Amino acid sequence: MNWQAVGAIYRYEMARFFRTIAQSFLSPVLSTSLYFVVFGTAIGSRINEVEGVSYGAFIVPGLIMLSVMTQATTNASFGIYFPKFIGTVYELLSAPVNFFEIVLGYVGAAATKALLIGLVILATATLFVDLTVLHPAAMVAFLLLTCLSFALFGFIIGIWARNFEQLQLIPLLVVTPLVFLGGAFYSISMLPPGWQTVTYFNPVVYLISGFRWAFFGTSDVPVALSLLAIAGFLLLCLAVVWAIFRTGYRIKP
């Protein structure tokens, strides 16, 4: 394992993140505050509790998942797309660095950025609501798995994209809507039976449900199924990344 190469990629990506530290941290804090003002005040005044949890606290796991998924995806996709765009990826591919080390550097940096932003949002949420995490180990596990799997997903998007429009297509038109429709701000049990059945086909439901269980001990689907879903998604992304480097899909001229 060439740890020097992994560290160089990781440090470069993290340096790019910290160059815009105000934007990187201020944006999620402001967004979280606005969500609490809009959802917590406007809707929370009409919905006191959801499954025995105050509505303001209930939406916290969904807010964290929304930011973590989108940030991990966008950071990883841009991180690998930009070297493709300017041509420096060929220098990387010709260096004595294997594909696992390349992925580890880029995906590790994107997952770290998403994790930091998730922790910032969690800290911001405690300023608005009383929050207790019943299963802290499970919360950390779900958070880490989500950061890693969606960073891998973003890496795949960055390889697939041919232009900046395609780079933003999946996060904006797929990931964000799936999070909003995946029970981020409501419980699936609040939907009519027909819509509940449809919602269970949304894979994000299982991630948010498991993450919410770690906070409050309640979930819309079994926790084991949530872990299986996120682990399966992670393995699928790893298999796709392996196939990309094995075939040279869109990374070799």
Short mmCIF file of C-alpha atoms in Angstrom, two decimals:
data_model
loop_
_atom_site.label_atom_id
_atom_site.label_comp_id
_atom_site.label_asym_id
_atom_site.label_seq_id
_atom_site.Cartn_x
_atom_site.Cartn_y
_atom_site.Cartn_z
CA MET A 1 0.00 0.00 0.00
CA ASN A 2 1.44 3.37 -1.09
CA TRP A 3 0.30 5.44 1.90
CA GLN A 4 2.31 8.43 0.73
CA ALA A 5 0.24 8.60 -2.47
CA VAL A 6 -3.02 8.14 -0.57
CA GLY A 7 -2.01 10.88 1.87
CA ALA A 8 -1.06 13.25 -0.95
CA ILE A 9 -4.46 12.86 -2.65
CA TYR A 10 -6.28 13.11 0.67
CA ARG A 11 -4.41 16.25 1.79
CA TYR A 12 -4.91 17.93 -1.58
CA GLU A 13 -8.67 17.35 -1.47
CA MET A 14 -8.97 18.44 2.16
CA ALA A 15 -6.92 21.59 1.42
CA ARG A 16 -9.42 22.49 -1.31
CA PHE A 17 -12.20 22.05 1.24
CA PHE A 18 -10.56 24.23 3.90
CA ARG A 19 -9.80 27.01 1.41
CA THR A 20 -13.55 27.66 1.39
CA ILE A 21 -14.06 26.92 5.08
CA ALA A 22 -16.57 29.74 5.62
CA GLN A 23 -18.77 28.55 2.79
CA SER A 24 -18.28 24.89 3.69
CA PHE A 25 -19.48 25.29 7.28
CA LEU A 26 -21.58 28.45 7.18
CA SER A 27 -23.89 27.14 4.46
CA PRO A 28 -25.05 24.00 6.33
CA VAL A 29 -25.47 25.97 9.58
CA LEU A 30 -27.67 28.55 7.85
CA SER A 31 -29.62 25.86 6.00
CA THR A 32 -30.22 23.91 9.21
CA SER A 33 -31.37 27.06 11.00
CA LEU A 34 -33.80 27.84 8.18
CA TYR A 35 -35.19 24.30 8.23
CA PHE A 36 -35.84 24.62 11.96
CA VAL A 37 -37.49 28.00 11.51
CA VAL A 38 -39.71 26.81 8.64
CA PHE A 39 -40.41 23.19 9.60
CA GLY A 40 -39.90 23.37 13.34
CA THR A 41 -41.96 26.53 13.86
CA ALA A 42 -44.55 26.48 11.07
CA ILE A 43 -45.24 22.75 10.94
CA GLY A 44 -44.09 21.96 14.49
CA SER A 45 -46.79 24.27 15.86
CA ARG A 46 -49.37 21.96 14.26
CA ILE A 47 -47.60 18.63 14.87
CA ASN A 48 -46.53 18.35 18.49
CA GLU A 49 -45.08 14.85 18.38
CA VAL A 50 -44.28 12.10 15.89
CA GLU A 51 -44.01 8.60 17.41
CA GLY A 52 -43.50 10.12 20.85
CA VAL A 53 -40.74 12.52 19.73
CA SER A 54 -41.14 16.28 19.41
CA TYR A 55 -41.32 17.27 15.75
CA GLY A 56 -38.31 19.58 16.02
CA ALA A 57 -36.13 16.72 17.26
CA PHE A 58 -37.73 14.22 14.86
CA ILE A 59 -36.47 16.03 11.75
CA VAL A 60 -32.83 16.22 12.93
CA PRO A 61 -31.74 12.78 11.57
CA GLY A 62 -33.40 13.60 8.24
CA LEU A 63 -31.60 16.95 8.05
CA ILE A 64 -28.25 15.31 8.76
CA MET A 65 -28.86 12.59 6.18
CA LEU A 66 -29.93 15.15 3.56
CA SER A 67 -26.71 17.14 3.95
CA VAL A 68 -24.40 14.15 4.35
CA MET A 69 -25.70 12.36 1.24
CA THR A 70 -25.60 15.43 -0.99
CA GLN A 71 -22.23 16.67 0.30
CA ALA A 72 -20.55 13.27 0.03
CA THR A 73 -21.88 12.82 -3.50
CA THR A 74 -20.97 16.29 -4.77
CA ASN A 75 -17.52 16.45 -3.15
CA ALA A 76 -16.47 13.04 -4.48
CA SER A 77 -17.88 13.63 -7.97
CA PHE A 78 -16.18 17.02 -8.35
CA GLY A 79 -12.95 15.70 -6.81
CA ILE A 80 -12.41 13.10 -9.54
CA TYR A 81 -14.14 14.97 -12.39
CA PHE A 82 -11.89 18.04 -12.22
CA PRO A 83 -8.65 16.05 -12.84
CA LYS A 84 -10.46 14.44 -15.79
CA PHE A 85 -11.51 17.87 -17.06
CA ILE A 86 -8.02 19.38 -16.98
CA GLY A 87 -6.23 16.16 -17.95
CA THR A 88 -4.15 15.58 -14.81
CA VAL A 89 -5.89 12.26 -14.18
CA TYR A 90 -3.57 10.69 -16.79
CA GLU A 91 -0.55 11.70 -14.74
CA LEU A 92 -2.16 10.03 -11.75
CA LEU A 93 -2.91 6.86 -13.73
CA SER A 94 0.68 6.69 -15.01
CA ALA A 95 2.13 7.07 -11.50
CA PRO A 96 2.97 4.01 -9.34
CA VAL A 97 -0.45 4.20 -7.66
CA ASN A 98 -3.06 1.47 -7.97
CA PHE A 99 -6.79 2.08 -8.31
CA PHE A 100 -7.51 1.19 -4.67
CA GLU A 101 -5.14 3.91 -3.46
CA ILE A 102 -6.69 6.48 -5.81
CA VAL A 103 -10.20 5.62 -4.62
CA LEU A 104 -9.09 5.61 -0.98
CA GLY A 105 -7.64 9.11 -1.29
CA TYR A 106 -10.56 10.74 -3.10
CA VAL A 107 -13.39 8.86 -1.38
CA GLY A 108 -11.75 9.16 2.05
CA ALA A 109 -11.50 12.95 1.67
CA ALA A 110 -15.11 13.29 0.43
CA ALA A 111 -16.40 11.08 3.27
CA THR A 112 -14.42 13.13 5.82
CA LYS A 113 -15.91 16.39 4.50
CA ALA A 114 -19.44 14.97 4.67
CA LEU A 115 -18.80 13.64 8.19
CA LEU A 116 -17.57 17.05 9.40
CA ILE A 117 -20.62 18.77 7.94
CA GLY A 118 -22.91 16.18 9.52
CA LEU A 119 -21.34 16.83 12.93
CA VAL A 120 -21.68 20.60 12.43
CA ILE A 121 -25.40 20.17 11.66
CA LEU A 122 -25.81 17.92 14.71
CA ALA A 123 -24.16 20.58 16.90
CA THR A 124 -26.35 23.30 15.35
CA ALA A 125 -29.49 21.24 15.97
CA THR A 126 -28.74 21.06 19.71
CA LEU A 127 -29.12 24.85 19.83
CA PHE A 128 -32.75 24.53 18.74
CA VAL A 129 -34.01 21.31 20.34
CA ASP A 130 -33.23 18.99 23.23
CA LEU A 131 -31.57 16.02 21.59
CA THR A 132 -30.59 12.67 23.09
CA VAL A 133 -28.91 9.87 21.15
CA LEU A 134 -30.05 6.53 22.53
CA HIS A 135 -27.59 4.43 20.53
CA PRO A 136 -24.46 6.55 19.87
CA ALA A 137 -22.42 3.64 18.46
CA ALA A 138 -25.16 2.81 15.95
CA MET A 139 -25.48 6.50 15.06
CA VAL A 140 -21.75 6.74 14.28
CA ALA A 141 -21.87 3.48 12.31
CA PHE A 142 -24.79 4.63 10.15
CA LEU A 143 -23.17 8.03 9.62
CA LEU A 144 -19.82 6.54 8.57
CA LEU A 145 -21.41 3.97 6.26
CA THR A 146 -23.56 6.65 4.63
CA CYS A 147 -20.58 8.97 4.14
CA LEU A 148 -18.48 6.20 2.57
CA SER A 149 -21.18 4.72 0.35
CA PHE A 150 -22.37 8.06 -1.05
CA ALA A 151 -18.78 9.24 -1.53
CA LEU A 152 -18.23 6.12 -3.63
CA PHE A 153 -21.46 6.86 -5.47
CA GLY A 154 -20.25 10.39 -6.14
CA PHE A 155 -16.91 9.03 -7.39
CA ILE A 156 -18.81 6.92 -9.92
CA ILE A 157 -20.80 9.98 -11.04
CA GLY A 158 -17.58 11.96 -11.47
CA ILE A 159 -16.16 9.24 -13.73
CA TRP A 160 -19.42 8.94 -15.70
CA ALA A 161 -20.03 12.68 -16.21
CA ARG A 162 -18.87 14.24 -19.49
CA ASN A 163 -19.60 17.85 -18.48
CA PHE A 164 -20.51 19.98 -15.46
CA GLU A 165 -24.23 19.68 -16.22
CA GLN A 166 -24.13 15.90 -15.93
CA LEU A 167 -22.05 16.27 -12.78
CA GLN A 168 -24.95 18.05 -11.04
CA LEU A 169 -27.72 15.99 -12.61
CA ILE A 170 -27.80 13.00 -10.24
CA PRO A 171 -27.38 14.89 -6.92
CA LEU A 172 -30.07 17.46 -7.82
CA LEU A 173 -32.60 15.29 -9.64
CA VAL A 174 -32.13 11.93 -7.90
CA VAL A 175 -30.46 12.09 -4.47
CA THR A 176 -32.22 15.19 -3.06
CA PRO A 177 -35.77 14.16 -4.15
CA LEU A 178 -35.25 10.64 -2.80
CA VAL A 179 -34.23 12.07 0.58
CA PHE A 180 -37.26 14.37 0.73
CA LEU A 181 -39.55 11.48 -0.25
CA GLY A 182 -37.75 9.05 2.04
CA GLY A 183 -39.21 10.17 5.36
CA ALA A 184 -36.68 12.87 6.19
CA PHE A 185 -39.37 15.17 7.60
CA TYR A 186 -42.18 12.76 8.35
CA SER A 187 -42.86 9.18 9.39
CA ILE A 188 -43.83 6.68 6.72
CA SER A 189 -46.69 5.57 9.00
CA MET A 190 -48.31 8.99 8.44
CA LEU A 191 -48.88 8.19 4.75
CA PRO A 192 -51.91 6.35 3.30
CA PRO A 193 -51.35 2.57 2.92
CA GLY A 194 -50.90 2.78 -0.85
CA TRP A 195 -48.22 5.47 -0.62
CA GLN A 196 -46.49 3.54 2.16
CA THR A 197 -46.05 0.60 -0.21
CA VAL A 198 -44.63 2.88 -2.90
CA THR A 199 -42.28 4.57 -0.43
CA TYR A 200 -40.71 1.27 0.60
CA PHE A 201 -39.21 1.04 -2.90
CA ASN A 202 -37.19 4.17 -2.10
CA PRO A 203 -33.78 2.91 -0.84
CA VAL A 204 -33.15 6.12 1.12
CA VAL A 205 -36.05 5.23 3.43
CA TYR A 206 -33.98 2.43 4.97
CA LEU A 207 -30.99 4.70 5.62
CA ILE A 208 -33.00 7.48 7.26
CA SER A 209 -35.09 5.02 9.26
CA GLY A 210 -32.03 3.25 10.68
CA PHE A 211 -30.32 6.54 11.47
CA ARG A 212 -33.44 7.83 13.24
CA TRP A 213 -33.61 4.62 15.28
CA ALA A 214 -30.11 5.37 16.58
CA PHE A 215 -31.43 8.66 17.96
CA PHE A 216 -34.90 7.78 19.29
CA GLY A 217 -35.27 4.00 19.22
CA THR A 218 -38.11 4.14 16.67
CA SER A 219 -37.96 3.26 12.99
CA ASP A 220 -40.24 2.68 10.01
CA VAL A 221 -38.40 -0.49 8.95
CA PRO A 222 -36.40 -3.08 10.91
CA VAL A 223 -32.92 -1.88 11.85
CA ALA A 224 -31.31 -5.05 10.47
CA LEU A 225 -32.89 -4.28 7.10
CA SER A 226 -31.51 -0.74 7.25
CA LEU A 227 -27.98 -2.06 7.89
CA LEU A 228 -28.37 -4.60 5.11
CA ALA A 229 -29.50 -1.87 2.70
CA ILE A 230 -26.57 0.47 3.39
CA ALA A 231 -24.05 -2.41 3.36
CA GLY A 232 -25.49 -3.68 0.06
CA PHE A 233 -25.28 -0.21 -1.48
CA LEU A 234 -21.67 0.12 -0.33
CA LEU A 235 -20.70 -3.24 -1.86
CA LEU A 236 -22.51 -2.38 -5.10
CA CYS A 237 -20.60 0.91 -5.39
CA LEU A 238 -17.30 -0.89 -4.70
CA ALA A 239 -18.09 -3.41 -7.44
CA VAL A 240 -18.89 -0.63 -9.94
CA VAL A 241 -15.67 1.25 -9.09
CA TRP A 242 -13.64 -1.95 -9.52
CA ALA A 243 -15.27 -2.51 -12.94
CA ILE A 244 -14.50 1.09 -13.97
CA PHE A 245 -10.79 0.75 -13.29
CA ARG A 246 -10.65 -2.75 -14.73
CA THR A 247 -12.15 -1.64 -18.06
CA GLY A 248 -10.88 1.95 -18.09
CA TYR A 249 -14.41 3.27 -18.59
CA ARG A 250 -14.19 7.02 -19.34
CA ILE A 251 -10.81 7.39 -17.68
CA LYS A 252 -8.62 6.15 -20.52
CA PRO A 253 -8.44 7.88 -23.92
#
